[in-house]
Coordinates of C-alpha atoms in Angstrom, one line a residue:
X1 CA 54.7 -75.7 312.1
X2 CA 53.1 -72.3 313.4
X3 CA 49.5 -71.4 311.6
X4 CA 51.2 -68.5 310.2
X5 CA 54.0 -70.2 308.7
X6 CA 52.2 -73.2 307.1
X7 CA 49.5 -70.4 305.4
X8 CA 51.2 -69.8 302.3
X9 CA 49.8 -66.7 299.8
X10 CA 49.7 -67.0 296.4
X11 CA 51.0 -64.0 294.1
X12 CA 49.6 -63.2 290.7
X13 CA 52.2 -64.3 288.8
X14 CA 54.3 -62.2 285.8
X15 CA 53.3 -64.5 282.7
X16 CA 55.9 -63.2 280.9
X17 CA 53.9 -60.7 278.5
X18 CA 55.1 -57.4 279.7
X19 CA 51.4 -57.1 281.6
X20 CA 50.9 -55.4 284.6
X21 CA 47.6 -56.6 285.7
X22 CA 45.1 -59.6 284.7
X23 CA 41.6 -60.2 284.9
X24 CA 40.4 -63.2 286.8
X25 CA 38.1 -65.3 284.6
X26 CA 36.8 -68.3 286.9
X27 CA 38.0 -69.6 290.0
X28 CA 38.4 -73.7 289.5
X29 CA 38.6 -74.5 293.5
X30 CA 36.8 -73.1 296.4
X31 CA 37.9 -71.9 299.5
X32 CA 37.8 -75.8 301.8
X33 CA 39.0 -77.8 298.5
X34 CA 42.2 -80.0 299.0
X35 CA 44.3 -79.3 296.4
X36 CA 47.7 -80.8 294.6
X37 CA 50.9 -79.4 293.8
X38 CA 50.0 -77.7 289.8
X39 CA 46.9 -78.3 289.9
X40 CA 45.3 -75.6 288.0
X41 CA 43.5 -73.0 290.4
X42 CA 42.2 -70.2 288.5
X43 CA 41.8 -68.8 284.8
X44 CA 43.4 -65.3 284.2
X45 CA 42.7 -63.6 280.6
X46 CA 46.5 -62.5 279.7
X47 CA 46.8 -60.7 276.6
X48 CA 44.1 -62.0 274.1
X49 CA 44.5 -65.4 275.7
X50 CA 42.7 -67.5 278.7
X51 CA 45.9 -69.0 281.0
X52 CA 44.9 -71.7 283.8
X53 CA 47.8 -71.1 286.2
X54 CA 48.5 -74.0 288.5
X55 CA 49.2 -74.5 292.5
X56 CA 52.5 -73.6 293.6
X57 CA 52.0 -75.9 296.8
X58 CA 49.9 -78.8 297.7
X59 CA 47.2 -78.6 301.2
X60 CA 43.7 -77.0 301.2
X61 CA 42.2 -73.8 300.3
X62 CA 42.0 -71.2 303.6
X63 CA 40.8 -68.2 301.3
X64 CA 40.6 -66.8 298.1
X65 CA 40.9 -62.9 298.0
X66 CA 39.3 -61.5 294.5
X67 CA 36.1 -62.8 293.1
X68 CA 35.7 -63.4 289.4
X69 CA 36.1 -60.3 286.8
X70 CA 38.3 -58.5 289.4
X71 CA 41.3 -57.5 288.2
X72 CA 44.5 -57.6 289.7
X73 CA 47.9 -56.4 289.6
X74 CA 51.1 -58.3 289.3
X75 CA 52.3 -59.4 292.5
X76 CA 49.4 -59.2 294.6
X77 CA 48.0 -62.0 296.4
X78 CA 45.2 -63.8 295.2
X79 CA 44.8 -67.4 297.2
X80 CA 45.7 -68.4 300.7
X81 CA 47.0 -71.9 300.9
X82 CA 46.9 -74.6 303.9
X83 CA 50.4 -76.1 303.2
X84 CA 49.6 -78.9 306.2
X85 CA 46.3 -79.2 306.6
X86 CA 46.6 -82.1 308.8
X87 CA 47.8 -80.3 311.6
X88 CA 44.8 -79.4 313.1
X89 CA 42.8 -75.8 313.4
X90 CA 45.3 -73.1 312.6
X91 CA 46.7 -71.2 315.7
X92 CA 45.5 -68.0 317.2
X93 CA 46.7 -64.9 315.8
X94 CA 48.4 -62.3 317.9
X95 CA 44.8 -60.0 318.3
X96 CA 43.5 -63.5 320.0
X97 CA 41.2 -63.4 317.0
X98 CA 41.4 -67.2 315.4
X99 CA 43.8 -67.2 312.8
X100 CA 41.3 -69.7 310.9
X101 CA 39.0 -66.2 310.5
X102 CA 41.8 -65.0 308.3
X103 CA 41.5 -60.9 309.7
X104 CA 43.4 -58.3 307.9
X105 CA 46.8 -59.0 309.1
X106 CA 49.2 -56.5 310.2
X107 CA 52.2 -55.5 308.8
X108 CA 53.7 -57.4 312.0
X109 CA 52.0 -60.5 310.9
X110 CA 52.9 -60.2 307.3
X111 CA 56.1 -60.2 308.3
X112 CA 55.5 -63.8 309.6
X113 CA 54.1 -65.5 306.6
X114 CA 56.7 -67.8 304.8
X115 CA 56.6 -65.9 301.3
X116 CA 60.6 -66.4 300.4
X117 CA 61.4 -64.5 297.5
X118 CA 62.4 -67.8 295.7
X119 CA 58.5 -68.5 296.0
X120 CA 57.8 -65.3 293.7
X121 CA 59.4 -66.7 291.0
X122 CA 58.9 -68.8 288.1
X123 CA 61.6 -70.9 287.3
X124 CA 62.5 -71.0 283.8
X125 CA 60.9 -72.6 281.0
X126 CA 58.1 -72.0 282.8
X127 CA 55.2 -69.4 281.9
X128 CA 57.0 -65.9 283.0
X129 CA 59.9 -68.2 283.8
X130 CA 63.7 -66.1 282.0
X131 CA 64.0 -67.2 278.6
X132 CA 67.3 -68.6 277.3
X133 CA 69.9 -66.3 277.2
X134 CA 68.6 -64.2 280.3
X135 CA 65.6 -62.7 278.7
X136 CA 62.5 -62.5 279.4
X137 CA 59.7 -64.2 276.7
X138 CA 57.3 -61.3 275.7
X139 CA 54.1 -61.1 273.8
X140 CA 54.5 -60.7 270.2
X141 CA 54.6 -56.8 269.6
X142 CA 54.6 -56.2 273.6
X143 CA 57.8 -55.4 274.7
X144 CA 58.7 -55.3 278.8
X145 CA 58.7 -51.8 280.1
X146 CA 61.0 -50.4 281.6
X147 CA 58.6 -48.2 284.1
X148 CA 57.5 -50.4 286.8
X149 CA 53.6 -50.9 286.8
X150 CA 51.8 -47.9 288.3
X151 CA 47.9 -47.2 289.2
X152 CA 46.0 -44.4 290.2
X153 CA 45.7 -44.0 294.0
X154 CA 42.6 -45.5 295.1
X155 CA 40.6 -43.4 297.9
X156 CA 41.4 -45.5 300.9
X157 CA 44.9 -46.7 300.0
X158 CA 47.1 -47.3 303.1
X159 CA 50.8 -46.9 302.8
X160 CA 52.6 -50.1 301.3
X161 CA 54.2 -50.8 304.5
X162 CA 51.0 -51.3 306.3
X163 CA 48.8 -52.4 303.4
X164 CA 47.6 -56.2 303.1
X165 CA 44.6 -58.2 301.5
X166 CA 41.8 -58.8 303.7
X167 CA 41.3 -62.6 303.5
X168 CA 37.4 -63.3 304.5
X169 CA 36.9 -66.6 304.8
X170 CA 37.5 -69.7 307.3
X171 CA 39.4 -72.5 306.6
X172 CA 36.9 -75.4 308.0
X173 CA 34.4 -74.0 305.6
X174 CA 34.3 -74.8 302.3
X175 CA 32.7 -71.9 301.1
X176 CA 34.0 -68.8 299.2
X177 CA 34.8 -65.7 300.6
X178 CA 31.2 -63.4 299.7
X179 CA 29.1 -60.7 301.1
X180 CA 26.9 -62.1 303.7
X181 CA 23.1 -62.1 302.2
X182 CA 20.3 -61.5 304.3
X183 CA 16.8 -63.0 304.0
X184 CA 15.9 -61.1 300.9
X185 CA 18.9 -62.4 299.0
X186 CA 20.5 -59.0 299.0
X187 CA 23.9 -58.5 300.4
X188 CA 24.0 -57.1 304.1
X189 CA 27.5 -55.5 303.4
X190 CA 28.4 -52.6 301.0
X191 CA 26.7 -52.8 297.9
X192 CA 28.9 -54.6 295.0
X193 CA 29.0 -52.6 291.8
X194 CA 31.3 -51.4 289.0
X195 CA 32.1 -47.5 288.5
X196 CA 29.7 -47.5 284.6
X197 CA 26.7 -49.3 286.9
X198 CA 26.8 -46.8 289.5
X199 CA 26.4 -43.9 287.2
X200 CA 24.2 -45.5 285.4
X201 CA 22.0 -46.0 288.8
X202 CA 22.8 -42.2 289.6
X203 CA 21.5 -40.9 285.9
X204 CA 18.1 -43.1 286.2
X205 CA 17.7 -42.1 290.3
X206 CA 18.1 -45.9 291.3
X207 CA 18.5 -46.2 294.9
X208 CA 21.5 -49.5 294.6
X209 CA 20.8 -50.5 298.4
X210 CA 17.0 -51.3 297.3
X211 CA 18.3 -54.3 294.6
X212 CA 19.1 -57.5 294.6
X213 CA 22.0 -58.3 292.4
X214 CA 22.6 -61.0 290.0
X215 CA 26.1 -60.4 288.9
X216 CA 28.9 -62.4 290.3
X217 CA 28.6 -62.6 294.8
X218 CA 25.9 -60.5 294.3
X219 CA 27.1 -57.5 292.2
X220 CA 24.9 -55.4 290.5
X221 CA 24.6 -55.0 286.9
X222 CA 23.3 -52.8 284.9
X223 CA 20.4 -54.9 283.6
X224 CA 19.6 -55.0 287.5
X225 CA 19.6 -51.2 287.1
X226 CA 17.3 -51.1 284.4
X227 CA 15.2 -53.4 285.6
X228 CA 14.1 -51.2 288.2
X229 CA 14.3 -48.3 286.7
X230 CA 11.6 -49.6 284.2
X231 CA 9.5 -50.8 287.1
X232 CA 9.1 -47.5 288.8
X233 CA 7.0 -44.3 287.8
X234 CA 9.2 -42.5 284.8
X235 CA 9.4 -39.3 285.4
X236 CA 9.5 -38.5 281.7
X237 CA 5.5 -39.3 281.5
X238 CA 3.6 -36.7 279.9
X239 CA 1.7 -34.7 281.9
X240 CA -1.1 -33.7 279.3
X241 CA -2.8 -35.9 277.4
X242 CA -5.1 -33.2 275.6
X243 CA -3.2 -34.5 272.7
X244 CA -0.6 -37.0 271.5
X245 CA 2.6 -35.8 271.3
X246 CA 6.0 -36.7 269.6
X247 CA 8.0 -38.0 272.1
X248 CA 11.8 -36.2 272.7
X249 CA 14.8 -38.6 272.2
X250 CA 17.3 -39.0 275.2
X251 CA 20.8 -38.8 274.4
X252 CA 21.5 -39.5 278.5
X253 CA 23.5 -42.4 279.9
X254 CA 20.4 -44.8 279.2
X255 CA 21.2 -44.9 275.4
X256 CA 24.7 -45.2 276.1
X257 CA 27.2 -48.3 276.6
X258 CA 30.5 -47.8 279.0
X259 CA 32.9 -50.6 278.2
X260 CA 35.8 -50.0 280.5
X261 CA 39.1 -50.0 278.9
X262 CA 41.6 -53.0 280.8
X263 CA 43.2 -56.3 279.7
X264 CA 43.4 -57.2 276.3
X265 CA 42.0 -54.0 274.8
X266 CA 43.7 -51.4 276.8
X267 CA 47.0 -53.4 276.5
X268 CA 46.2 -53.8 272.7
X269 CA 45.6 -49.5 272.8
X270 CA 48.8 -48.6 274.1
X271 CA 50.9 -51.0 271.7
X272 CA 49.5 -49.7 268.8
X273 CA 49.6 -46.0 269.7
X274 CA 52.9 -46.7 270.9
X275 CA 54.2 -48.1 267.3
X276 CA 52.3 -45.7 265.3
X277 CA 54.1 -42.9 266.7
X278 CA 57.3 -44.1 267.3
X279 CA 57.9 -46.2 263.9
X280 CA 57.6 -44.3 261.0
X281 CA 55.7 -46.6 258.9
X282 CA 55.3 -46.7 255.2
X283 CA 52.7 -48.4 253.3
X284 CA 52.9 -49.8 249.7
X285 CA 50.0 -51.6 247.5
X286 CA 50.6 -54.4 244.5
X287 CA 47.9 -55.9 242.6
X288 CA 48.7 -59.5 241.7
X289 CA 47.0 -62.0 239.0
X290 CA 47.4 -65.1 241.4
X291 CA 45.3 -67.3 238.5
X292 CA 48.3 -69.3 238.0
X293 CA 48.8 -69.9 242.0
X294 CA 44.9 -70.8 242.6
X295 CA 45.3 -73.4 240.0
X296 CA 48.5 -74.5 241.8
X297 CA 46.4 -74.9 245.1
X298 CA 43.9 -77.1 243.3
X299 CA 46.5 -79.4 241.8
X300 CA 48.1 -79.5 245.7
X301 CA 44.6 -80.7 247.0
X302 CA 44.3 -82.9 244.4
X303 CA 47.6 -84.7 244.9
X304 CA 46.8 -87.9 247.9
X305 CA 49.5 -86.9 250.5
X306 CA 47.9 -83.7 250.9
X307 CA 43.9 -84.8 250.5
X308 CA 44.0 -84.5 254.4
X309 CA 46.1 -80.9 254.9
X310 CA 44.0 -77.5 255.3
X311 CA 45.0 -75.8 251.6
X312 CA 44.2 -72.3 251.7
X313 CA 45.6 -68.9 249.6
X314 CA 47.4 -68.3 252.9
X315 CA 49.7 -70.6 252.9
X316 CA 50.8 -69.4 249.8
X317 CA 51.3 -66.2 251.0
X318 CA 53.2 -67.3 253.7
X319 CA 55.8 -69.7 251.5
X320 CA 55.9 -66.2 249.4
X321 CA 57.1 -64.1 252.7
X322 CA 59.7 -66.7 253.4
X323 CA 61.5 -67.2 250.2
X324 CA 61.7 -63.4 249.9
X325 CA 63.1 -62.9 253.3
X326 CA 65.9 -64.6 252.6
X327 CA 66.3 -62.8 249.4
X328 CA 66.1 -59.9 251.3
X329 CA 67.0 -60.3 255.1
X330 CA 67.2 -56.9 256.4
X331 CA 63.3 -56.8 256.3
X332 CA 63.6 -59.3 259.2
X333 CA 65.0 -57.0 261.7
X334 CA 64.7 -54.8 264.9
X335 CA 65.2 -51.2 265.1
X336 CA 67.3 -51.6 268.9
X337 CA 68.0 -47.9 269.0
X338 CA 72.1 -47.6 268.3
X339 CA 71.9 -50.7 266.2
X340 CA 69.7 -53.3 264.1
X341 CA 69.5 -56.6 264.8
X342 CA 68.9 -58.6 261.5
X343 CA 67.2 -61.9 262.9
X344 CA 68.7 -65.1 261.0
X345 CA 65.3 -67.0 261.9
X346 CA 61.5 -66.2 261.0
X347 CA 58.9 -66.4 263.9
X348 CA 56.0 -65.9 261.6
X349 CA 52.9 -64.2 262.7
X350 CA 49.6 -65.4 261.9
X351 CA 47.3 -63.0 262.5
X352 CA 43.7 -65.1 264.0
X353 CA 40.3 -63.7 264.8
X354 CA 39.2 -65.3 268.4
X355 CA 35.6 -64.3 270.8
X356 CA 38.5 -62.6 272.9
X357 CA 40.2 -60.4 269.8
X358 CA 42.6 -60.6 267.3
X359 CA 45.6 -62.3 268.6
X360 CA 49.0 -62.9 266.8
X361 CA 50.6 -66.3 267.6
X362 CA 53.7 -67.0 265.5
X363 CA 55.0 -70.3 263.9
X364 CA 58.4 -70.5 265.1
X365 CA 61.2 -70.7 263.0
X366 CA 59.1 -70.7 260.2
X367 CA 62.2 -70.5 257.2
X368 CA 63.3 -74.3 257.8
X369 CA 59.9 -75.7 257.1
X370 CA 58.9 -77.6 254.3
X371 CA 55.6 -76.7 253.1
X372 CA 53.4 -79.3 254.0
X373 CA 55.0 -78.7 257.6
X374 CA 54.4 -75.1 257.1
X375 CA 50.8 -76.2 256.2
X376 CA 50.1 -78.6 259.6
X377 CA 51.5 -75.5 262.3
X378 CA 49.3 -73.0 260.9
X379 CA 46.5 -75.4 260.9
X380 CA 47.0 -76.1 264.1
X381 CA 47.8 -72.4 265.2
X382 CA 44.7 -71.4 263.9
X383 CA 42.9 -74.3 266.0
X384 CA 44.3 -73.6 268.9
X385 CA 44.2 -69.9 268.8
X386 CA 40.1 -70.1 268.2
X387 CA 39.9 -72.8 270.9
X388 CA 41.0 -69.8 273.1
X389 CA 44.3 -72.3 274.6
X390 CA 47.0 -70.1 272.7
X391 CA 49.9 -70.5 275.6
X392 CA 52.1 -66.8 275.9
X393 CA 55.0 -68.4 274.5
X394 CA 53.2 -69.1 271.0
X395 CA 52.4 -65.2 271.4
X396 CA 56.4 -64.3 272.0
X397 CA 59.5 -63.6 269.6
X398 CA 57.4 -62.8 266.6
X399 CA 59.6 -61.2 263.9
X400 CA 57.4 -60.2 260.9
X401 CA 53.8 -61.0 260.7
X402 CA 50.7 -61.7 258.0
X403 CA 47.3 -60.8 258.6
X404 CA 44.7 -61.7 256.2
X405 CA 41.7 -59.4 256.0
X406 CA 41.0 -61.0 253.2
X407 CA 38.4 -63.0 255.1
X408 CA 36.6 -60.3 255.7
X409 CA 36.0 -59.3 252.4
X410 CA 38.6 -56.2 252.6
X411 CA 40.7 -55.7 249.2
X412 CA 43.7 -54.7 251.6
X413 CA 44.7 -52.4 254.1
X414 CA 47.6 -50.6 256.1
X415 CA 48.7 -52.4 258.7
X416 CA 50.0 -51.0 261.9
X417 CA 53.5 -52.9 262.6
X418 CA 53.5 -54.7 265.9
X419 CA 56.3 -53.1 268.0
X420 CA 59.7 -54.9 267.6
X421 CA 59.1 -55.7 264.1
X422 CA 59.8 -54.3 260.5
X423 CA 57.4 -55.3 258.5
X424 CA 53.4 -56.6 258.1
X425 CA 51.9 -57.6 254.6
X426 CA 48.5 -57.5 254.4
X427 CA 46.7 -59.9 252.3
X428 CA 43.3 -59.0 250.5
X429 CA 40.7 -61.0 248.7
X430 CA 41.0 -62.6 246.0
X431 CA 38.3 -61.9 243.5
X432 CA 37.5 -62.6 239.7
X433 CA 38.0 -59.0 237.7
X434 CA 39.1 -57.9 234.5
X435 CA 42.9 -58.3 233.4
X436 CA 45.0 -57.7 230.9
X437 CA 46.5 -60.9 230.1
X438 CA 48.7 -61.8 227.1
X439 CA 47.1 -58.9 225.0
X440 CA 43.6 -59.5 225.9
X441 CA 41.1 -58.4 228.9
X442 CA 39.8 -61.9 230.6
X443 CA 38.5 -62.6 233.6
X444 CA 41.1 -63.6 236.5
X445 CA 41.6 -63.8 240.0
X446 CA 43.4 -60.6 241.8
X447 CA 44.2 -59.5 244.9
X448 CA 45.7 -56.7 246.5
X449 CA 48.9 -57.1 249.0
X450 CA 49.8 -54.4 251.4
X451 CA 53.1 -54.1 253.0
X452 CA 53.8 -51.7 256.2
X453 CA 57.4 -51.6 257.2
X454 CA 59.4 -49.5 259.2
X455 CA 61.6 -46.3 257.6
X456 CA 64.2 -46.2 259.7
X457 CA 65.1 -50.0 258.8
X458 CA 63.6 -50.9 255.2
X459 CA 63.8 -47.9 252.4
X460 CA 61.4 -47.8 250.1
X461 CA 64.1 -49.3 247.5
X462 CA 64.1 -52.3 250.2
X463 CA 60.2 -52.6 250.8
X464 CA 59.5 -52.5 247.0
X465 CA 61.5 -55.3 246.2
X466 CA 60.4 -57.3 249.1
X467 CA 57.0 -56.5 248.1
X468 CA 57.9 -57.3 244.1
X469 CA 59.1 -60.9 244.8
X470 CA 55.9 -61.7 246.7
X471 CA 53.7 -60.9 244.2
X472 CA 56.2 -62.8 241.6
X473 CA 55.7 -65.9 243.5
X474 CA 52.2 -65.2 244.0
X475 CA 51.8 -64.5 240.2
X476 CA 53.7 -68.0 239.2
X477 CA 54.3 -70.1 241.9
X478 CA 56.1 -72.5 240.3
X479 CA 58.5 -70.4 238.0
X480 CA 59.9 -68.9 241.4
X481 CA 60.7 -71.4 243.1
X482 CA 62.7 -73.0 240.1
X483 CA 63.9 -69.4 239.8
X484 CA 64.8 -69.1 243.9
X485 CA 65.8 -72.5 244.9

């Protein structure tokens, strides 16, 4: 096998999400490790979830091409992979350079490299993999585009033909691919920054050749940056001191914070804007007495099948949305341009706060559940969505979703619908106020529901009733469900 042939380069795979790029959170080999065939190589933040995607092939790790907190486009190599490292020192390449130095290949030598399209694939039922039927799994609310992904030119770009990563490291060595560091522990090559530090270094005349960086293969952060701005003579001394004076605020880059915009957040942005402009949403509020449901809750806890199952209001509100989508399918549907599709099943969002955002994994054909199984997967949803392990596929298909800022104290809100879907009920508090109840003001428990839902698909006829026969089930559990079932 030629050295080319057996050096095999890893593509940033589509995860199926309808993302264009990822961010790389850790590398879990270095460049010299011997590897197995899916053995997870490196941790990419998808949308509002940390995926550990595995090895494609078995052998040894001849270079890895972005450090950590790069990010990356779909479809560009990230990892060069020794297939059979047992064949001895990888051949010379055509420039008589060793091939083992990994140079910037050539569009000749590109050519060369056993990348069969096959290999750029996921097969399916795998993450990015076609889902059954021919599609392609999405992230709830995400759809695929139907642009291909795009990017700025960058100053520097080559034409496509010609353009290749630049794979630094040799194979015998089992260290990463990094600026070389001199004696003083600062890198010898160009100095590694991000765009925000740069300025930042520019605004507070910090020379960024002078420090040492402590970021990630040396990088420069801003801390570095203020650091040494600190440390040298500030400009902005005085130059009398006849008499104390009050000093003037700054309002410059050194009071200000520059988070750049990629990943979860900027794919989060363009959703949203995208929805809230092309469904016309409506919002609706209803104030509930859910006295009678609390005390249902406490009766459920007290019962001994159930002394072990997470019991919250939610689940509740979730039974609620279920019965009254089948007493009112259409609100479980897809505006698909010349037609809706009314969905027969529920993929119910659960919207979860997580250190990386608010994610929406769904509970997947959530109608046939009985409670207590309704109970266990959003238990276990929750769980695994703060544990920061929610897969894409638990993210994909959702058809009508919850979120509950009540647990933030909020009465309610108006939800922006994920795209794809009809309708979102928000779900408020529940506090002890005054209420009119059987002729008399007492104190009960109340909370305040609000339902977005799409015009084109639900009327407001539609959306109220929806909206009624949660709040009936809410109001009297029990009398419902005799009433519904």
């Amino acid at each position: 096998m030629s050295g080319m042939s057996r050096i095999k380069e890893f593509n940033l795979p589509d995860l199926g999400e309808g993302l264009t790029e990822g961010e790389i959170l850790a590398w879990l080999v270095k460049v010299g490790d011997d590897i197995e065939l899916n053995q997870p190589i490196v941790e990419v933040e998808t949308a509002k979830a940390a995926v550990e995607i595995p090895a494609k092939w078995a052998g040894r790790v001849q270079a890895i091409f972005h450090p950590e907190g790069s990010t990356v486009e779909v479809g560009v190599p990230i990892i060069a992979i020794d297939t059979d490292p047992g064949a001895g020192p990888v051949e010379e390449s055509t420039t008589g350079a060793p091939a083992s130095a990994l140079p910037t290949p050539s569009a000749a030598s590109l050519a060369a490299v056993e990348v069969a399209p096959a290999e750029g694939m996921v097969e399916p039922g795998l993450i990015g993999g076609a889902a059954p039927g021919g599609r392609t799994a999405v992230l709830v609310g995400y759809g695929p585009r139907n642009a291909p992904a795009k990017r700025r030119a960058r100053k520097g770009d080559v034409p496509a033909q010609a353009a290749a990563p630049a794979p630094v490291a040799p194979a015998p060595a089992p260290v990463a691919p990094a600026p070389a560091v001199n004696g003083n522990g600062r890198a010898s090559g160009p100095v590694l920054a991000k765009p925000p530090v740069r300025k930042l270094a520019k605004d507070l005349g910090v020379d960024l050749a002078t420090l040492t960086g402590s970021g990630p293969l040396g990088s420069i952060t801003r801390e570095d940056v203020q650091r040494a701005a600190s440390g040298t003579p500030a400009a902005a001394e005085p130059l009398t001191v006849t008499a104390p004076a009050t000093s003037v605020a700054s309002f410059g880059a050194d009071r200000e914070q520059r988070i750049p915009v990629k990943g979860v957040r900027k794919l989060t942005a363009e959703n949203m804007a995208r929805s809230a402009f092309t469904a016309p949403h409506v919002t609706e509020f209803l104030t509930v007495d859910v006295t009678r449901a609390m005390k249902a809750l406490d009766r459920l806890r007290d019962r001994r099948e159930w002394r072990d199952v997470r019991v919250s209001p939610l689940l509740l509100v979730a039974k609620a949305v279920l019965l009254a989508v089948k007493r009112h399918p259409m609100v479980n549907s897809t505006w698909a341009g010349d037609e809706i599709v009314v969905k027969e099943y529920v993929n119910l969002g659960i919207a979860a706060a997580t250190e990386r955002g608010l994610i929406v994994p769904n509970i997947k054909d959530a109608g046939r559940l009985s409670l207590r199984e309704l109970a266990d997967a959003m238990t276990g949803l929750v769980q695994t969505a703060k544990s920061g392990k929610t897969s894409p596929a638990d993210m994909s298909g959702g058809t009508l979703t919850i979120t509950n800022v009540g647990v933030f104290g909020v009465d309610t809100g108006t939800p922006i619908l994920p795209p794809g879907e009809s309708a979102i009920l928000a779900f408020g508090a529940v506090r002890e106020q005054p209420w009119v109840h059987k002729g008399k003001v007492k104190p009960r428990l109340v909370t305040t529901l609000g339902l977005s839902f799409d015009h084109r698909i639900i009327d407001g006829e539609l959306g109220s009733k929806f909206l009624r026969d949660i709040g009936d089930f809410l109001a009297d559990p029990e009398a419902a469900l005799l009433a519904w079932t």
